[in-house]
């Protein structure tokens, strides 16, 4: 899988009630940031090319309005190191005396075999602190804004406002501060500053007030953190699935996945968003044209000052001038080549993403058609049952009973919490590997969790059927279920692995089992259920049928697709 060159992006919406000198603030903050990275250099403000260190070059360019006023400013810092090339680009564009945009992009082209995970530029936080930023009605701040029960209407107005385009992270203070809670919150929001609005519910009363306003499915309980995406629809309970909720229990797990992925998901959303048209359409000076003009001017001045000099001195000056132009041309060629390489990697990454999205759409269509077919069959069966009841001894209340729908899990965290409801299922898997699916699934989190739950319900139903003397294996159960059985789609069930897969990666399919199942405390689990069939994650559920001797199905693994002959 290709690594996208754009590793960090923040787009800051400048919205002020008073006039703001956007260019002055951005120039001051960016210059200070560059000098903190490369101390001891000269002041950096003029447009052109500045060599700030042996391995770092700064390009500064402006854009101008028709009246000649400065309407845009761009800083591009090029840093080379043993692990690769880094380009940090800061762009500011004014759209009026009180409004504008600032973007900060970090691109990274790694050296072969030396790739690192670049940190988010500190400059994003400094600009957020210095500039008046607002996403719709929500101020963008570096620290969470405190919300009490009396101010809960302000938060509700932010969450439901249609002009909000960035995520909103709501942190609910726990009733009892756990060890390191405040430090973890600070570390987490540091990665989301500028790309999300931040709020903190100060106590349980504030949590209850929010639940009263939005409803139970949109709640944030004490000790939990929720990321609300734009366009919250409180009238549609199903919309709550989009807004990731991390409970206090999930946040207390030692793996740290949940904390890391709060800011990671926000950053991914920011990285995927296009730049505003005001930034895309800004016409900045060509820094190389500026440099050539500067050197031409220096040459003309030198000629005027040396009219009486000898011919050899004039020839030396001309050679130095031509040499500097060649050096500038080499530098421009290198810059263009690097830009081309970054653009090529970006195109490759976008093409791969486009292909994955097409595959996901194709799979969703297939699943939708399959669901429609199953729904049609179920409706036909229901009509026949109702007809039989109406024509028999039963009355209308028997034919049309009021049914309470089963509450399905929206995450693998909820799935694991509900496992005790399945008396014939014994889960021995690695919980962090299962919970990791919550962090990497994106919009498929609830879909995968519910598929896994249906698979577990089917295995539980199969175990019960075996007690009732069903003679086949799980695959046969899914093909021809007994009355009352809950089959899973048999095409998504595989009862064995290929010989080549077991030869190369069979040890990856050995999972814990009770000692009464196997004296080694582990066993090979070839049988698995496919929870997805596209993409690099394609989660699987591996199980061992122990119904014959122990009346249970042991589930040893729920997680990413394990390696086989088709994986890269």
Coordinates of N, CA, C and O in Angstrom, one line a residue, residues 85-181:
X85 N 12.8 13.7 2.9 CA 12.6 15.1 2.6 C 11.3 15.6 3.2 O 10.2 14.9 3.0
X86 N 11.3 16.7 3.9 CA 10.1 17.3 4.5 C 9.8 18.6 3.9 O 10.7 19.5 3.8
X87 N 8.5 18.8 3.5 CA 8.1 20.1 3.0 C 6.9 20.6 3.9 O 5.9 20.0 3.9
X88 N 7.1 21.7 4.6 CA 6.0 22.3 5.4 C 5.6 23.6 4.7 O 6.4 24.5 4.5
X89 N 4.3 23.6 4.3 CA 3.8 24.8 3.6 C 2.7 25.5 4.4 O 1.8 24.9 4.8
X90 N 2.9 26.8 4.6 CA 2.0 27.6 5.4 C 1.4 28.6 4.4 O 2.2 29.4 3.8
X91 N 0.1 28.6 4.2 CA -0.5 29.5 3.3 C -1.6 30.3 4.0 O -2.5 29.7 4.6
X92 N -1.6 31.6 3.8 CA -2.6 32.5 4.4 C -3.2 33.3 3.3 O -2.5 33.9 2.4
X93 N -4.6 33.4 3.2 CA -5.3 34.1 2.2 C -6.4 35.0 2.9 O -7.2 34.4 3.7
X94 N -6.4 36.2 2.7 CA -7.4 37.1 3.2 C -8.6 37.2 2.3 O -8.4 37.3 1.1
X95 N -9.8 37.0 2.8 CA -11.0 37.1 2.0 C -11.9 38.3 2.4 O -13.0 38.5 2.0
X96 N -11.3 39.2 3.3 CA -12.0 40.4 3.8 C -11.2 40.9 5.0 O -10.3 40.2 5.5
X97 N -11.6 42.0 5.5 CA -10.9 42.6 6.6 C -11.1 41.8 7.9 O -10.3 41.9 8.8
X98 N -12.1 40.9 8.0 CA -12.4 40.1 9.2 C -12.3 38.6 8.9 O -12.6 37.9 9.9
X99 N -12.1 38.2 7.7 CA -12.2 36.8 7.4 C -11.0 36.4 6.5 O -10.3 37.2 5.9
X100 N -10.7 35.1 6.5 CA -9.6 34.5 5.7 C -9.4 33.0 6.0 O -10.2 32.4 6.8
X101 N -8.4 32.5 5.5 CA -8.0 31.1 5.7 C -6.5 31.0 5.9 O -5.8 31.7 5.2
X102 N -6.2 30.0 6.7 CA -4.7 29.6 6.8 C -4.7 28.1 6.8 O -5.4 27.4 7.5
X103 N -3.8 27.6 5.9 CA -3.6 26.1 5.9 C -2.1 25.8 6.2 O -1.2 26.6 5.9
X104 N -1.9 24.7 6.8 CA -0.6 24.2 7.2 C -0.5 22.7 6.7 O -1.3 21.9 7.1
X105 N 0.3 22.5 5.7 CA 0.5 21.1 5.2 C 1.9 20.6 5.4 O 2.9 21.4 5.3
X106 N 2.1 19.4 5.8 CA 3.4 18.7 6.0 C 3.4 17.6 5.0 O 2.6 16.6 5.1
X107 N 4.3 17.6 4.1 CA 4.5 16.5 3.1 C 5.9 15.8 3.4 O 6.8 16.5 3.8
X108 N 5.9 14.5 3.2 CA 7.1 13.8 3.6 C 7.3 12.7 2.5 O 6.5 11.9 2.1
X109 N 8.6 12.8 2.0 CA 9.0 11.8 1.0 C 10.2 11.0 1.6 O 11.3 11.5 1.8
X110 N 9.9 9.8 2.1 CA 10.9 9.0 2.9 C 12.0 8.5 2.1 O 11.9 8.2 0.9
X111 N 13.2 8.4 2.7 CA 14.3 7.7 2.1 C 14.0 6.2 2.1 O 13.4 5.7 3.0
X112 N 14.4 5.5 1.1 CA 14.1 4.0 1.0 C 14.5 3.3 2.2 O 15.7 3.4 2.6
X113 N 13.6 2.6 2.9 CA 13.9 1.8 4.1 C 14.1 2.6 5.3 O 14.5 2.1 6.4
X114 N 13.9 4.0 5.3 CA 14.1 4.8 6.5 C 12.9 5.6 6.9 O 13.0 6.6 7.5
X115 N 11.7 5.1 6.5 CA 10.5 5.9 6.8 C 10.2 6.1 8.3 O 10.5 5.2 9.1
X116 N 9.8 7.3 8.7 CA 9.4 7.6 10.1 C 8.0 8.1 10.1 O 7.4 8.3 9.0
X117 N 7.4 8.3 11.3 CA 6.1 8.8 11.4 C 6.2 10.3 11.9 O 6.4 10.5 13.0
X118 N 6.1 11.3 10.9 CA 6.4 12.6 11.3 C 5.3 13.2 12.3 O 4.2 12.9 12.1
X119 N 5.8 13.9 13.2 CA 4.9 14.6 14.2 C 4.1 15.7 13.6 O 4.6 16.3 12.5
X120 N 3.0 16.1 14.2 CA 2.2 17.3 13.7 C 3.0 18.6 13.9 O 3.5 18.8 15.0
X121 N 3.1 19.5 13.0 CA 3.8 20.7 13.2 C 3.3 21.5 14.4 O 2.1 21.7 14.5
X122 N 4.2 21.9 15.3 CA 3.8 22.7 16.4 C 3.2 24.0 16.0 O 2.4 24.6 16.8
X123 N 3.5 24.5 14.8 CA 3.0 25.8 14.3 C 1.5 25.8 14.3 O 0.9 26.9 14.5
X124 N 0.8 24.7 14.1 CA -0.7 24.6 14.0 C -1.3 25.1 15.3 O -2.2 25.9 15.3
X125 N -0.7 24.6 16.4 CA -1.2 25.1 17.7 C -0.9 26.5 18.0 O -1.8 27.2 18.6
X126 N 0.2 27.0 17.6 CA 0.6 28.4 17.8 C -0.3 29.3 17.0 O -0.7 30.4 17.5
X127 N -0.6 29.0 15.8 CA -1.5 29.8 15.0 C -3.0 29.8 15.5 O -3.7 30.8 15.5
X128 N -3.4 28.6 16.0 CA -4.7 28.5 16.6 C -4.8 29.4 17.8 O -5.9 30.0 18.1
X129 N -3.7 29.5 18.6 CA -3.8 30.3 19.8 C -3.8 31.8 19.5 O -4.3 32.6 20.2
X130 N -3.1 32.2 18.4 CA -3.0 33.6 18.0 C -4.1 34.2 17.2 O -4.3 35.4 17.2
X131 N -4.8 33.3 16.4 CA -5.7 33.8 15.4 C -7.2 33.6 15.9 O -7.5 32.7 16.7
X132 N -8.1 34.5 15.5 CA -9.5 34.3 15.8 C -10.1 33.3 14.9 O -10.4 33.7 13.7
X133 N -10.3 32.1 15.3 CA -10.8 31.0 14.4 C -12.2 30.6 14.9 O -12.4 30.5 16.1
X134 N -13.0 30.3 13.9 CA -14.4 29.8 14.2 C -14.9 28.9 13.1 O -14.8 29.3 12.0
X135 N -15.4 27.8 13.5 CA -16.1 26.9 12.6 C -17.6 27.0 12.8 O -18.1 26.4 13.7
X136 N -18.2 27.7 12.0 CA -19.6 28.1 12.2 C -19.7 28.8 13.5 O -19.1 29.8 13.7
X137 N -20.5 28.3 14.5 CA -20.6 29.0 15.8 C -19.5 28.6 16.8 O -19.5 29.1 17.9
X138 N -18.7 27.6 16.4 CA -17.8 27.0 17.4 C -16.4 27.6 17.3 O -15.7 27.5 16.2
X139 N -15.9 28.3 18.3 CA -14.5 28.8 18.3 C -13.6 27.6 18.3 O -13.8 26.6 19.0
X140 N -12.4 27.8 17.6 CA -11.4 26.8 17.6 C -10.3 27.2 18.6 O -9.7 28.3 18.5
X141 N -10.1 26.4 19.6 CA -9.2 26.8 20.8 C -8.2 25.7 21.0 O -8.3 24.6 20.4
X142 N -7.2 26.0 21.8 CA -6.1 25.0 22.1 C -6.5 24.2 23.3 O -5.8 23.2 23.6
X143 N -7.5 24.7 24.1 CA -7.9 24.0 25.3 C -9.4 23.8 25.3 O -10.1 24.7 24.7
X144 N -9.9 22.7 25.8 CA -11.4 22.5 25.8 C -12.1 23.6 26.5 O -11.7 24.1 27.6
X145 N -13.2 24.1 26.0 CA -14.1 25.1 26.6 C -15.0 24.4 27.6 O -15.7 23.4 27.3
X146 N -15.0 24.9 28.9 CA -15.8 24.3 29.9 C -17.3 24.5 29.7 O -17.7 25.6 29.3
X147 N -18.1 23.4 29.9 CA -19.5 23.5 29.7 C -20.2 23.0 31.0 O -19.9 21.9 31.4
X148 N -21.0 23.8 31.6 CA -21.8 23.4 32.8 C -23.2 23.1 32.3 O -23.6 23.4 31.2
X149 N -24.0 22.6 33.2 CA -25.4 22.3 32.9 C -26.2 23.6 32.4 O -27.0 23.5 31.5
X150 N -25.8 24.8 33.0 CA -26.5 26.0 32.6 C -26.1 26.5 31.2 O -26.8 27.2 30.6
X151 N -25.0 26.0 30.7 CA -24.5 26.4 29.4 C -24.7 25.3 28.3 O -24.1 25.4 27.2
X152 N -25.4 24.3 28.6 CA -25.5 23.2 27.7 C -26.2 23.5 26.4 O -25.9 23.0 25.4
X153 N -27.1 24.6 26.4 CA -27.7 25.0 25.2 C -26.7 25.5 24.2 O -26.9 25.4 23.0
X154 N -25.6 26.1 24.7 CA -24.6 26.6 23.7 C -23.9 25.4 23.0 O -23.7 25.5 21.8
X155 N -23.6 24.3 23.7 CA -23.0 23.2 23.1 C -24.0 22.5 22.1 O -23.6 22.1 21.0
X156 N -25.3 22.4 22.5 CA -26.3 21.8 21.6 C -26.4 22.7 20.3 O -26.5 22.1 19.2
X157 N -26.3 24.0 20.4 CA -26.4 24.9 19.3 C -25.2 24.6 18.3 O -25.3 24.6 17.1
X158 N -24.0 24.4 18.9 CA -22.8 24.1 18.1 C -23.0 22.7 17.4 O -22.7 22.6 16.2
X159 N -23.4 21.7 18.1 CA -23.5 20.4 17.6 C -24.5 20.3 16.4 O -24.3 19.6 15.4
X160 N -25.6 21.0 16.5 CA -26.7 20.9 15.5 C -26.6 22.0 14.5 O -27.5 22.0 13.6
X161 N -25.7 22.9 14.5 CA -25.6 24.0 13.6 C -25.1 23.4 12.2 O -24.1 22.8 12.1
X162 N -25.9 23.7 11.1 CA -25.5 23.2 9.8 C -24.3 23.8 9.2 O -23.7 23.3 8.2
X163 N -23.8 25.0 9.8 CA -22.6 25.6 9.2 C -21.3 25.0 9.8 O -20.2 25.3 9.4
X164 N -21.4 24.1 10.8 CA -20.2 23.5 11.3 C -19.7 22.5 10.4 O -20.4 21.6 10.0
X165 N -18.4 22.5 10.0 CA -17.8 21.6 9.1 C -16.7 20.7 9.6 O -16.3 19.8 9.0
X166 N -16.3 21.0 10.9 CA -15.2 20.3 11.5 C -15.8 19.4 12.6 O -16.9 19.7 13.1
X167 N -15.1 18.3 13.0 CA -15.6 17.5 14.2 C -15.6 18.4 15.4 O -14.9 19.4 15.6
X168 N -16.4 17.9 16.4 CA -16.5 18.6 17.7 C -16.2 17.5 18.7 O -17.0 16.5 18.8
X169 N -15.1 17.6 19.5 CA -14.8 16.6 20.5 C -15.3 17.1 21.8 O -15.0 18.2 22.3
X170 N -16.2 16.2 22.4 CA -16.8 16.5 23.7 C -16.2 15.6 24.8 O -16.4 14.3 24.6
X171 N -15.5 16.1 25.8 CA -14.9 15.3 26.8 C -15.8 15.4 28.1 O -16.1 16.6 28.5
X172 N -16.2 14.3 28.7 CA -16.9 14.4 29.9 C -16.0 14.0 31.1 O -15.5 12.9 31.2
X173 N -15.8 15.0 32.0 CA -15.0 14.8 33.1 C -15.5 13.6 34.0 O -16.7 13.5 34.3
X174 N -14.6 12.7 34.4 CA -15.1 11.5 35.2 C -15.4 12.0 36.6 O -15.0 13.0 37.1
X175 N -16.3 11.2 37.2 CA -16.7 11.6 38.6 C -15.5 11.5 39.5 O -15.5 12.2 40.5
X176 N -14.6 10.5 39.2 CA -13.4 10.4 40.0 C -12.3 10.4 39.0 O -12.2 9.6 38.1
X177 N -11.3 11.4 39.2 CA -10.2 11.5 38.3 C -9.3 10.2 38.4 O -8.8 9.9 39.5
X178 N -9.2 9.5 37.3 CA -8.3 8.4 37.3 C -6.8 8.8 37.1 O -6.6 10.0 36.6
X179 N -5.9 8.0 37.4 CA -4.5 8.3 37.3 C -4.1 8.7 35.8 O -4.4 8.0 34.9
X180 N -3.6 9.9 35.6 CA -3.1 10.3 34.3 C -4.2 10.8 33.4 O -3.9 11.1 32.2
X181 N -5.5 10.9 33.9 CA -6.6 11.3 33.0 C -6.3 12.7 32.4 O -6.4 12.9 31.1

